[in-house]
Each structure stands twice: as C-alpha cells, then as structure tokens.
mmCIF file of C-alpha atoms in Angstrom:
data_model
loop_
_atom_site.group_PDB
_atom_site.id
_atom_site.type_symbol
_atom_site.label_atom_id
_atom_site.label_comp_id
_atom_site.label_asym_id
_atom_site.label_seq_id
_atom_site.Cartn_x
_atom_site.Cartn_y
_atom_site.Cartn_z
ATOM 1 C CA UNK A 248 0.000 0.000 0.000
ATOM 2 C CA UNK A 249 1.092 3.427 -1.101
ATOM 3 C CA UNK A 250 -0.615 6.483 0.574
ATOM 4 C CA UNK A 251 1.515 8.592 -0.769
ATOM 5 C CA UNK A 252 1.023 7.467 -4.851
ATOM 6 C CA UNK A 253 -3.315 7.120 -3.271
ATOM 7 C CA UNK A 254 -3.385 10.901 -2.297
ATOM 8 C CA UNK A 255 -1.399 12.431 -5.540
ATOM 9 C CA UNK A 256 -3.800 9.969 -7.733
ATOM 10 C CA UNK A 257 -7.092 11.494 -5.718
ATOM 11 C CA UNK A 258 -5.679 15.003 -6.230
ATOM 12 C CA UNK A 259 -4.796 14.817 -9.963
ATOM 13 C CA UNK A 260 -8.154 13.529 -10.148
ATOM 14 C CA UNK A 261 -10.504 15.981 -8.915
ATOM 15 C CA UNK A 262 -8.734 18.675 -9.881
ATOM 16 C CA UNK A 263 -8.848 17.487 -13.640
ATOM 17 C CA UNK A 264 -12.693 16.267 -13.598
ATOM 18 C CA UNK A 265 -13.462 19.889 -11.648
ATOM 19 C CA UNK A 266 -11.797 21.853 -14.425
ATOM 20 C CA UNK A 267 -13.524 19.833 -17.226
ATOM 21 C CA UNK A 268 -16.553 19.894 -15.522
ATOM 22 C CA UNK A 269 -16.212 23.524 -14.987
ATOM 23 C CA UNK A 270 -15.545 24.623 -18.465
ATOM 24 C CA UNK A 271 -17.678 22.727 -20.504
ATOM 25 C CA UNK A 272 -20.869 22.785 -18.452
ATOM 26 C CA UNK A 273 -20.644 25.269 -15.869
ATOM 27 C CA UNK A 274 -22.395 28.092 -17.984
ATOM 28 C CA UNK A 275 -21.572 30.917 -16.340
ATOM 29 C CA UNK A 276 -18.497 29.752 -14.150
ATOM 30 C CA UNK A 277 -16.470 30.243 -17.443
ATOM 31 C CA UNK A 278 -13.005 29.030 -17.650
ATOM 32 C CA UNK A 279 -12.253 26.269 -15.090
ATOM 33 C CA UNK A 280 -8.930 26.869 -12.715
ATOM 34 C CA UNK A 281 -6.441 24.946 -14.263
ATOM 35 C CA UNK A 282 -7.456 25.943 -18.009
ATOM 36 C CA UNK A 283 -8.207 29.127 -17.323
ATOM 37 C CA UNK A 284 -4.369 29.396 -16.091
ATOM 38 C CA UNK A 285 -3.378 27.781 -19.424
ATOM 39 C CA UNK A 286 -5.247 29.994 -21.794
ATOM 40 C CA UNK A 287 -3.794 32.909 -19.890
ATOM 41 C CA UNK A 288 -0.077 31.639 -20.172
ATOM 42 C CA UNK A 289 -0.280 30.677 -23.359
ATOM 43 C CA UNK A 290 -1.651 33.908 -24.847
ATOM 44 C CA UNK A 291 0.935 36.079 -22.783
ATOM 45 C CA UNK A 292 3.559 33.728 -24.226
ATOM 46 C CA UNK A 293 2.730 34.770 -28.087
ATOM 47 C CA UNK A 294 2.102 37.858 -27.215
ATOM 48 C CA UNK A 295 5.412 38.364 -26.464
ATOM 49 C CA UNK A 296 6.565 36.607 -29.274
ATOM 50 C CA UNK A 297 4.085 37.570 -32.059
ATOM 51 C CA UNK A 298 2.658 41.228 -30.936
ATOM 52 C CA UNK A 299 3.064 42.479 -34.468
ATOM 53 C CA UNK A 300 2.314 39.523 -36.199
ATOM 54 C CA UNK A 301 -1.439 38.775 -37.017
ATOM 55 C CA UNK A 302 -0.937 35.244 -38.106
ATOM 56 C CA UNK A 303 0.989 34.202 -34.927
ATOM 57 C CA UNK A 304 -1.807 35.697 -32.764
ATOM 58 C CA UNK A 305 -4.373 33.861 -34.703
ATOM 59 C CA UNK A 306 -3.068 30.549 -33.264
ATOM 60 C CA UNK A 307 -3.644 31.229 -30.447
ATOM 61 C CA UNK A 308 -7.351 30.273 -29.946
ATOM 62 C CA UNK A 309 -6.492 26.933 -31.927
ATOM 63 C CA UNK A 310 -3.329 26.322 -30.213
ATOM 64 C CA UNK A 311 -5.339 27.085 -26.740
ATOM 65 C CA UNK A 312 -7.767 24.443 -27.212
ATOM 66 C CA UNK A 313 -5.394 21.744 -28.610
ATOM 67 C CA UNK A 314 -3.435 22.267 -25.250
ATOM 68 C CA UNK A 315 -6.487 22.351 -22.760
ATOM 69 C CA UNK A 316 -7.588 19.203 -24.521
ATOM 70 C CA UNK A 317 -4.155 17.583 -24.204
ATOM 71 C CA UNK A 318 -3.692 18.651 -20.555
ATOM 72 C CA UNK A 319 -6.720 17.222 -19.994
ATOM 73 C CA UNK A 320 -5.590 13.492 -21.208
ATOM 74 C CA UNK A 321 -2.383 13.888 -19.238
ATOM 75 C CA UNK A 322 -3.654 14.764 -15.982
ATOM 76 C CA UNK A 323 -6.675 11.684 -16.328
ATOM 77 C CA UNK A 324 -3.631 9.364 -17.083
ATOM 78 C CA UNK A 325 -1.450 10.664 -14.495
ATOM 79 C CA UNK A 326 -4.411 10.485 -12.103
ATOM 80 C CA UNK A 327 -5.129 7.019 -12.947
ATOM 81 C CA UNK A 328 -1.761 5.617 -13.416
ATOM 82 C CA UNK A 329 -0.881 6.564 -9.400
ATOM 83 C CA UNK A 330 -3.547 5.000 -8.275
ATOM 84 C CA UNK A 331 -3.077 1.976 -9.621
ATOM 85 C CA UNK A 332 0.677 2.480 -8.036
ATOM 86 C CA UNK A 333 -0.880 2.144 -4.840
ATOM 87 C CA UNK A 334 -0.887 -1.680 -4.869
ATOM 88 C CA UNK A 335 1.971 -2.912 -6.709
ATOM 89 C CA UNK A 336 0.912 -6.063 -7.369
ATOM 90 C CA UNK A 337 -3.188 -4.417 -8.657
ATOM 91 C CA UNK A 338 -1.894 -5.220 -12.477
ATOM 92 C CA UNK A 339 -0.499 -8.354 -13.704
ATOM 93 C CA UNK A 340 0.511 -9.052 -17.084
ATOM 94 C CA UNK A 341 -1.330 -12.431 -18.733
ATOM 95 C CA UNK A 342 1.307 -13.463 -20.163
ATOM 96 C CA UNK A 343 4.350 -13.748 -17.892
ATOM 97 C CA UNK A 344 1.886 -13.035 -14.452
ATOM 98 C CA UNK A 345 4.655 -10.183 -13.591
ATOM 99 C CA UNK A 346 3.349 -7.411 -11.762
ATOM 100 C CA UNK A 347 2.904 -4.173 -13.816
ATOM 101 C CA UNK A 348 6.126 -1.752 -13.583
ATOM 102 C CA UNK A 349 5.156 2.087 -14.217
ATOM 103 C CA UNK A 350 5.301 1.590 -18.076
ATOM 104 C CA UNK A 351 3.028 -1.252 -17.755
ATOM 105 C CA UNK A 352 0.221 1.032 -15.663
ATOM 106 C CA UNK A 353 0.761 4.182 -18.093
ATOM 107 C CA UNK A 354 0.080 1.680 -20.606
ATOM 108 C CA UNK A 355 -2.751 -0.286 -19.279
ATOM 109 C CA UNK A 356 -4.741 3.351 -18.313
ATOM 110 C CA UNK A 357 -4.150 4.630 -21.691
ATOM 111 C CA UNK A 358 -6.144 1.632 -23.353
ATOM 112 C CA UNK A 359 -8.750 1.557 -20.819
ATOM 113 C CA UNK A 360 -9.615 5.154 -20.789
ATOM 114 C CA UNK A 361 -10.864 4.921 -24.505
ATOM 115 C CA UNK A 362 -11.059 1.571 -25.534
ATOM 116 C CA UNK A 363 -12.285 -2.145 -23.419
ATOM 117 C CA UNK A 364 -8.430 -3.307 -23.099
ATOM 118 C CA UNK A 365 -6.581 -5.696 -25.319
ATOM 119 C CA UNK A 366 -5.961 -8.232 -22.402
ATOM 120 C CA UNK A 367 -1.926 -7.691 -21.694
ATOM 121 C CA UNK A 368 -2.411 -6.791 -18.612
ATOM 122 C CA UNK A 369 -5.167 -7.549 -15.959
ATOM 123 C CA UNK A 370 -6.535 -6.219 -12.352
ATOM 124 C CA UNK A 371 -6.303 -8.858 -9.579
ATOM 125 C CA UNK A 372 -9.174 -8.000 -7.176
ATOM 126 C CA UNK A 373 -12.298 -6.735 -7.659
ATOM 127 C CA UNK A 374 -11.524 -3.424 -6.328
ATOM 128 C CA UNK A 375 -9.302 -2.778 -9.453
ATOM 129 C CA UNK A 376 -11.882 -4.279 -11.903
ATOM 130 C CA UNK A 377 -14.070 -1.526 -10.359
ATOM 131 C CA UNK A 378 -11.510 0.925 -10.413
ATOM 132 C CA UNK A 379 -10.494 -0.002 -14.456
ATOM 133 C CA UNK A 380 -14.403 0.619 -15.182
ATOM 134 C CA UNK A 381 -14.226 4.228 -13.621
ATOM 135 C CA UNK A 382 -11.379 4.464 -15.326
ATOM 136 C CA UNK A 383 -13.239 3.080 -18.732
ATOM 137 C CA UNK A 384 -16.036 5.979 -17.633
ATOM 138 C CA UNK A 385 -13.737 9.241 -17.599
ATOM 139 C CA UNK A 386 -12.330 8.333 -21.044
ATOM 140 C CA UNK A 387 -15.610 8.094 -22.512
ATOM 141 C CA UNK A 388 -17.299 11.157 -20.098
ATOM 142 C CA UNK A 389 -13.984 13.097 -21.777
ATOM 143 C CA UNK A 390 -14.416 12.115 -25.188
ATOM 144 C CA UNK A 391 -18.226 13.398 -24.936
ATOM 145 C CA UNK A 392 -17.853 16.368 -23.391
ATOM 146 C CA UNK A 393 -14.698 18.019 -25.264
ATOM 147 C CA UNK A 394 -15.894 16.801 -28.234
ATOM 148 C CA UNK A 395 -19.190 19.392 -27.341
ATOM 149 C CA UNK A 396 -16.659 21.568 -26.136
ATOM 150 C CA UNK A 397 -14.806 21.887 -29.309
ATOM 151 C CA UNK A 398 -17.569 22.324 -31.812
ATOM 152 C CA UNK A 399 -19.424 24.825 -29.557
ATOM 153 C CA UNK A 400 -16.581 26.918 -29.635
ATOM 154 C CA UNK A 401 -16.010 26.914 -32.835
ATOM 155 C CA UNK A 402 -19.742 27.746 -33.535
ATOM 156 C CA UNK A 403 -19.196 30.403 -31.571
ATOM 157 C CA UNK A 404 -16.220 31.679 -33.389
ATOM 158 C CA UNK A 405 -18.146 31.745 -36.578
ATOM 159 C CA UNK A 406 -20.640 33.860 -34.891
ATOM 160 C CA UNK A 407 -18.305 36.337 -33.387
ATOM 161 C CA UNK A 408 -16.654 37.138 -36.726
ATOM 162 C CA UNK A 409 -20.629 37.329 -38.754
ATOM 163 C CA UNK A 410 -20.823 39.787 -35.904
ATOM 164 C CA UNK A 411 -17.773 41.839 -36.603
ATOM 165 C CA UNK A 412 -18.427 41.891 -39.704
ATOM 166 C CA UNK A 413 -22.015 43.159 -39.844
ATOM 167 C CA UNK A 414 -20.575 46.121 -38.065
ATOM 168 C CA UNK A 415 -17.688 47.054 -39.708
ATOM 169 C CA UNK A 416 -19.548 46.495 -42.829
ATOM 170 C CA UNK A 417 -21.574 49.485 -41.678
ATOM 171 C CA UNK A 418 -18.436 51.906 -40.949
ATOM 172 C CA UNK A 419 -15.277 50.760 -39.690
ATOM 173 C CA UNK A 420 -15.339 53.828 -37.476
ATOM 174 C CA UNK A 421 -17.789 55.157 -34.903
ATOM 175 C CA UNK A 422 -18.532 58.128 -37.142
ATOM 176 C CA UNK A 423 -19.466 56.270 -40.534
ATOM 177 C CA UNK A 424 -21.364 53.611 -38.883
ATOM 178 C CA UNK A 425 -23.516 57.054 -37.604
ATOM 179 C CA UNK A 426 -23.158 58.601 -41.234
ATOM 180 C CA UNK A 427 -24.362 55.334 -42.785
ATOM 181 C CA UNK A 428 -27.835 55.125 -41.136
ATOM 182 C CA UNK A 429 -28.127 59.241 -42.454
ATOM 183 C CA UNK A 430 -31.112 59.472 -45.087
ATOM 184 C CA UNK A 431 -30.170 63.163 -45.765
ATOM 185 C CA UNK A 432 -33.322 64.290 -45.030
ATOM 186 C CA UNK A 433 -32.971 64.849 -41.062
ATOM 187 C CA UNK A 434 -34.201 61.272 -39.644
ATOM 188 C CA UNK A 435 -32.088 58.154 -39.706
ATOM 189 C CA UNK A 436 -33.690 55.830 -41.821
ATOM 190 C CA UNK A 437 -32.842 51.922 -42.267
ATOM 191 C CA UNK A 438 -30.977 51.559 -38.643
ATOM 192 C CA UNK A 439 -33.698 49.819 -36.933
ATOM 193 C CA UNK A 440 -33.433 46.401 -38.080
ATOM 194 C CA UNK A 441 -29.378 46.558 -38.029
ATOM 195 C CA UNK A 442 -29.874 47.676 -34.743
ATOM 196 C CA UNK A 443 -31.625 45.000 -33.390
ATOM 197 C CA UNK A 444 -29.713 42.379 -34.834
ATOM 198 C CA UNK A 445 -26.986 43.623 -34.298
ATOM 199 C CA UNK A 446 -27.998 43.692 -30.166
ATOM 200 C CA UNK A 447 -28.901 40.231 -30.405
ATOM 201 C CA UNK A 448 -25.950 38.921 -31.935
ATOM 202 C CA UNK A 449 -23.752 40.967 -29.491
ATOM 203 C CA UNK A 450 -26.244 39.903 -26.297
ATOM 204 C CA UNK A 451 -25.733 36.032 -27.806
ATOM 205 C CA UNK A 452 -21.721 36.824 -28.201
ATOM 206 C CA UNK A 453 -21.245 37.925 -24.513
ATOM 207 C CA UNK A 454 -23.052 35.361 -23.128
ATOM 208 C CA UNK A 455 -20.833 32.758 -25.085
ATOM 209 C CA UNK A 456 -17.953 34.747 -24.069
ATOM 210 C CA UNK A 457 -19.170 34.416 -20.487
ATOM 211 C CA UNK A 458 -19.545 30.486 -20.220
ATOM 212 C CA UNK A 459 -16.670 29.986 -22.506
ATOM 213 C CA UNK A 460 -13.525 32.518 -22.090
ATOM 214 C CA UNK A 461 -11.243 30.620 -24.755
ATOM 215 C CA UNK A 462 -13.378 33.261 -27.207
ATOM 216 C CA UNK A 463 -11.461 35.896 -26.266
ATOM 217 C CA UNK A 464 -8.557 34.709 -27.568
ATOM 218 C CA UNK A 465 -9.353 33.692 -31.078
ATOM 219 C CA UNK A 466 -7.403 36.264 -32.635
ATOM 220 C CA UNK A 467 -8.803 37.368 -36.485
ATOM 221 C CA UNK A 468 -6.421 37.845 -38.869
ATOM 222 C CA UNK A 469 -8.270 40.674 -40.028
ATOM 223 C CA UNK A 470 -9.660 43.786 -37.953
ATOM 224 C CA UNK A 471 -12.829 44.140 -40.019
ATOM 225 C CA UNK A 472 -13.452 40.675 -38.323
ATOM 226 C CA UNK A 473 -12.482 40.924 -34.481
ATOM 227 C CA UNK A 474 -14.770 41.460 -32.293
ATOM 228 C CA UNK A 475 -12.702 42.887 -30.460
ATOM 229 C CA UNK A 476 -12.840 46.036 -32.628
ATOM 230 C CA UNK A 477 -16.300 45.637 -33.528
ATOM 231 C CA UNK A 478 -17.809 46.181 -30.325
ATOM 232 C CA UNK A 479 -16.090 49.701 -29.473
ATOM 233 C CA UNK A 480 -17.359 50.514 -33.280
ATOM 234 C CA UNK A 481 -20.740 50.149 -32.134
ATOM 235 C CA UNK A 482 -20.080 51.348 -29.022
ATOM 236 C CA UNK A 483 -19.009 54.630 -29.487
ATOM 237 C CA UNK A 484 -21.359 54.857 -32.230
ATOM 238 C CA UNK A 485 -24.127 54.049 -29.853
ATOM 239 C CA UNK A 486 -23.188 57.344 -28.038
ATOM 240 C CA UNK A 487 -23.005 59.676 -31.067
ATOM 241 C CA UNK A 488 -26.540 58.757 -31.531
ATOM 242 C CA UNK A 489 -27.530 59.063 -27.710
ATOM 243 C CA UNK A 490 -25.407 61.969 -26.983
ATOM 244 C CA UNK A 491 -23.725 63.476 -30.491
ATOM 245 C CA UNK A 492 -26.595 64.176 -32.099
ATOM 246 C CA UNK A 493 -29.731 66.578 -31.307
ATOM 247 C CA UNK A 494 -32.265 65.200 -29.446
ATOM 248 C CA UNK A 495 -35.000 65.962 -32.487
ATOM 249 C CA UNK A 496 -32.677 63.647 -35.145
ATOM 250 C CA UNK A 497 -32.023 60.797 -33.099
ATOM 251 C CA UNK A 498 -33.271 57.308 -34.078
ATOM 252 C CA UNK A 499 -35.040 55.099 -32.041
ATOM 253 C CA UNK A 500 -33.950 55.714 -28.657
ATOM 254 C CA UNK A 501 -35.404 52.289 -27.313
ATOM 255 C CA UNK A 502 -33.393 50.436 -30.072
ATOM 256 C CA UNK A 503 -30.567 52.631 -28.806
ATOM 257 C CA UNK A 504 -30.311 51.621 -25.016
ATOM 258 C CA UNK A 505 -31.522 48.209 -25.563
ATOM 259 C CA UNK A 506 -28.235 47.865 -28.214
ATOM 260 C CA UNK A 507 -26.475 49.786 -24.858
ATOM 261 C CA UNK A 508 -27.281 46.976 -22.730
ATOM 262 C CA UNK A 509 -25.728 44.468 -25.188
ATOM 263 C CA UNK A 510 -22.647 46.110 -24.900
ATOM 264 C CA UNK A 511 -22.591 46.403 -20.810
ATOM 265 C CA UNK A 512 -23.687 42.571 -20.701
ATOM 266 C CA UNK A 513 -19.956 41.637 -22.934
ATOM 267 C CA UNK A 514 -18.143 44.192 -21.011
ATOM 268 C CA UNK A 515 -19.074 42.318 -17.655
ATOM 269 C CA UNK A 516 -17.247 38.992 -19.174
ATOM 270 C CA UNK A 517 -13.892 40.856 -19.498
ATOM 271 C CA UNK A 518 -12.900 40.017 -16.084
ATOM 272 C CA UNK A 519 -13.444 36.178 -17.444
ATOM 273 C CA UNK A 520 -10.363 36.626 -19.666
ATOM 274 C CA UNK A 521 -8.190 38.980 -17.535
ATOM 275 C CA UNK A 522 -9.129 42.179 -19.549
ATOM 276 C CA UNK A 523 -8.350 45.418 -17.752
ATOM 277 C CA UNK A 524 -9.161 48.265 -18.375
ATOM 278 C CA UNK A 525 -6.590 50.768 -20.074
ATOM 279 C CA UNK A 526 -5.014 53.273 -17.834
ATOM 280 C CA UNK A 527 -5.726 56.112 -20.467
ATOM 281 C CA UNK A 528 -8.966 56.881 -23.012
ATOM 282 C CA UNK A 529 -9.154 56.561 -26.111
ATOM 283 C CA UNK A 530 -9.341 59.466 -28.636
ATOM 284 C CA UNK A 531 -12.812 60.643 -28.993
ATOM 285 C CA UNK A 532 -14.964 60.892 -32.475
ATOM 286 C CA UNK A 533 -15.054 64.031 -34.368
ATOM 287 C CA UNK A 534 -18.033 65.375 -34.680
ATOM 288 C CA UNK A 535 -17.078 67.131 -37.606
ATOM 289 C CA UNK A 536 -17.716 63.890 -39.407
ATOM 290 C CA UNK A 537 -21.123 64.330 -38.917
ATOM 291 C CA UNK A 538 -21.850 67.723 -39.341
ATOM 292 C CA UNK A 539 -20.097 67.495 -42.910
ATOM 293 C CA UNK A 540 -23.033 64.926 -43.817
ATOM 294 C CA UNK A 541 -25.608 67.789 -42.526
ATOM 295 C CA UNK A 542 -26.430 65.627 -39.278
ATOM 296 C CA UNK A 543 -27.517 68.117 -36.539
ATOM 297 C CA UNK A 544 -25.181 67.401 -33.548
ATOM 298 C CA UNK A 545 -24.695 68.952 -30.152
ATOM 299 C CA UNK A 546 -21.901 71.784 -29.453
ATOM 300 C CA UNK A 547 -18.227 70.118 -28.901
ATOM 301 C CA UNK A 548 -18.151 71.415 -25.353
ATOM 302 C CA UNK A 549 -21.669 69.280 -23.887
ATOM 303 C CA UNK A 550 -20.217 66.265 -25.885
ATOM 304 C CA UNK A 551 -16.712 66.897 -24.371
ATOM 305 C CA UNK A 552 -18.692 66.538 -20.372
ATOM 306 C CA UNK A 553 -20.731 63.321 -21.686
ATOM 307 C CA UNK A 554 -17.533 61.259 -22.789
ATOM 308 C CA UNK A 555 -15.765 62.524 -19.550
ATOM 309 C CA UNK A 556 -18.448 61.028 -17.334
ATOM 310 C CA UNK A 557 -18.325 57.759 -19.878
ATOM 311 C CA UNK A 558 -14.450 57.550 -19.243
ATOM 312 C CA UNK A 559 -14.578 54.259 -17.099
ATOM 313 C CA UNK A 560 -16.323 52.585 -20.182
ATOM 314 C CA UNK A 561 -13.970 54.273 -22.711
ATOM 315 C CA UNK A 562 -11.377 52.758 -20.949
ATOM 316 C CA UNK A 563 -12.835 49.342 -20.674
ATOM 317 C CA UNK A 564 -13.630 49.515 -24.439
ATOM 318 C CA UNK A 565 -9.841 50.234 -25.295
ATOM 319 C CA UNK A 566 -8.680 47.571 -22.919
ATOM 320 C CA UNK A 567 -10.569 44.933 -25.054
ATOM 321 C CA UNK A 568 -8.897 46.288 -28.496
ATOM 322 C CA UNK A 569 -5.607 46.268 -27.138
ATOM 323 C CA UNK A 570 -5.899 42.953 -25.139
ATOM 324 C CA UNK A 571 -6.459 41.587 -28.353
ATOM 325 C CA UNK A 572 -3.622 43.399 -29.595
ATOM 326 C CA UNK A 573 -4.978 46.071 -32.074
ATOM 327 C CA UNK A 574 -5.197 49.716 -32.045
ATOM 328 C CA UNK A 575 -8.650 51.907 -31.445
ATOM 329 C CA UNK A 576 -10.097 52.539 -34.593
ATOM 330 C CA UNK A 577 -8.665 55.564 -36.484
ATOM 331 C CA UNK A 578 -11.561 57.694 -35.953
ATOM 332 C CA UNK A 579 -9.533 60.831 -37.408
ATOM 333 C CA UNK A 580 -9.397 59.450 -40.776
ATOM 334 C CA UNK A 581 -11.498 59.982 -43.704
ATOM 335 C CA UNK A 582 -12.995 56.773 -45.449
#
C-alpha cells in the first residue's frame, strides 16, 4: 500500500474532472482553474513573441484548445496511473503473471480510458476491476464532453466574426457607422433592423464569451473581423446617436439603449479573460464627421462633459482592443 502514490492519484483527479466539468458545463463559471491558467499563459507567451504579427496571434485560440484538450488526457492518465501504483501487485501481465512496472500502468490506463483493453495486462481483485471501469467511464465522459466543447466553440467563433463583420460592414469607425444610417433628409432611416440584430448577436456573443472565455482569444487575422474592434465601433457609435446628435434627429432611442445593454452585458465577461481596463482613453470621435453629412449634432463642449463622465467605459472599451492586440479605430481618418 502506497498512501503517498493514493493521495497524488485522488488530487490529480478531482482537480482534472473539476476543471472539465467547470468549463464545458458550468455556464456561467467560465473558464475552469487549471485551463483558465493555461489559456492565460499561453496567450501572454505569443504575445510576447508575435505582438506584431497577425498570423501568430491567430493561433492562439487553436493552439489554446489543442493544449487544454491535451492537458486534460495527461492529468486523467497521471491520475489514474498513481492510483493503480498504490498496490503494486493491482496489475499483472497475462502473459508472464509479472506485476505491472510504471510503463506497464501508463500503458494499461491509456487503453482503458478509450477503448475495453486488449488483455496484456489484468486487475487482480475486484476493487481494481471496479476501479479499471471508472477508469473506462472518464475516457468516454472526456471524449463526450470536449468533443461538445470543441464544436461549440467553434460555432461560436463563426458567430463572433458574422458579428464583426455586420458592423464594420456598416463603418469601420464610430462616425461612418452614424453617417451610414443618415437618409439626408434629417431622420435616420434603415438603422432599426441593423440595430436590433446587431444587439442580439452581441447579447448572444457575450453570453458565449461568459460560459466559454477561450473566445477571447481567437485572434482574427483581419480587424474588419475581431470582435474585439467591432464592439467599441458600435459602441461609441451608440453614443453619437444618444449623446452626439440633437435630441430631435435621433433614431429610435429604445433600439438605442436596448443595443447599450448588449454592450454592458460583454463588457461584464472581461474580467473572465483577464481584460483590464486601459489606464488612459481613447481618442474621442469628431463630430465634424457628422456635421459634414448635414447631421444636426450637439456643441463640442456638452459632448466633451458626456464622454468625460463615460471615461470608465472608454477605458474598458480600449482595454478589449488592445488585449487583443490592435489599435482603437482611427476615428480621425477619412474613409
């Protein structure tokens, strides 16, 4: 009997079927503690590595979830193979009757966990022909649930980057998305429906980003397509029209705030992914943008005390573009 090889076995196994169980079914725990850990190592380590390289970055959500998946497998084999240390004589081989060295367990666990055995080796008592069937059961309960892991994430991917798009499509800064809703004849016409789908594909996004964090670091290749950059788009946008422009051109204010509250609901899952805020704000828009297009806005000096009490958000928003390394969208430049 080895208590020693009994407790490291028990450890390595509930910490390793609490962090699977954690990420891929705890909705709204998000990351569990040992992948959560992972994701952030590993996305500090490129990083440093690849700051000014897109295509490096990009790897990361990939190379995230190939590791979380592969830590996974160790630590269940580890887990298993110690506790089948604890009795040296719990395996035998069938063909020579030796007792099992440490190859032998790694061996036998790695069979059992995702297939029935081939028969080399064999449990002695009962206890480990119970133990080999748990064993049997956390290879299968792992192949299930990262498998629903994996393809739920990538669904989700997909969906962050049709969101991205729909909004830069509209203006790939704050002020065109504004200028492109602008029928010229002092309303906003054609912004409702993009505004409500819009919300509900960001209200869908956070929530995905809130039960699973890896989101945050699927890096696009391509700003039009991060999220990332998207949602400060829409953001700031989103107070042009609730605060830039006169109270008698505004569009739909209820489409407006309920669009608002998308935004607040994916801020909250920042602290998920270890997103601070930035120390500084970003620039603001120019309201000279919109007045060019004839769209009545409010004097520079009442916008100037709005953005200053919105400062805390400001600073969130440029904490998620430059946590997933790209700069705040050049709202100073023509398109």
């Amino acid at each position: 009997m080895q208590p020693l090889f009994l407790a490291v076995g028990i450890v390595v196994l509930v910490a390793v079927i609490v962090d699977i169980i954690w990420t891929t079914l705890w909705v709204d725990g998000g990351s569990g503690p040992l992948s959560g850990r992972l994701t952030t190592w590993t996305w500090r380590g490129l990083r440093s590595v690849g700051d000014d390289h897109p295509k490096v970055l990009s790897t990361a959500g990939p190379l995230v979830l190939t590791l979380t998946l592969a830590m996974w497998i160790a630590l269940l084999w580890i887990g298993w193979a110690f506790l089948f240390a604890v009795d040296e004589t719990a395996l035998v081989s069938t063909h020579t009757g030796a007792t099992a060295d440490w190859s032998g367990r790694f061996y036998y666990v790695a069979y059992t966990m995702f297939t029935n055995g081939n028969g080399d080796y064999t449990p002695t008592t009962s206890t480990w022909e119970i133990a080999s069937s748990f064993t049997t059961a956390t290879g299968m309960a792992f192949v299930t649930l990262g498998v629903s892991y994996v393809l739920t994430v990538l669904g989700a991917v997909s969906e962050k980057r049709s969101f991205a798009s729909d909004v830069t499509g509209l203006g790939r800064r704050s002020e065109a998305f504004v200028r492109a809703g602008w029928a010229d004849e002092d309303e906003f016409r054609g912004l409702d429906l993009p505004l409500e789908s819009l919300s509900t594909q960001l209200s869908l996004l956070a929530d995905q980003h809130k039960a699973y964090p890896i989101l945050h670091y699927y890096h696009s290749e391509q700003a039009d397509r991060a999220s990332a950059v998207a949602v400060p788009i829409l953001d700031e946008a989103l107070t042009l029209f609730r605060h830039g422009v006169t109270d008698d051109a505004q569009p739909n204010p209820t489409l407006v705030e309920n669009a608002r509250a998308s935004t607040d609901s994916y801020l909250q899952t920042l602290d998920t992914a270890f997103v601070e805020p930035a120390d500084d704000v970003p620039p603001p828009p120019n309201l000279d943008r919109l007045r060019e297009e004839g769209i009545p806005t409010v004097d520079d000096e009442e916008f100037g005390e709005t953005l200053e009490e919105l400062r805390e958000r400001r600073r969130k928003l440029l904490g998620v573009v430059r946590a997933d390394a790209w700069q705040w969208p050049p709202v100073d430049e023509r398109e």
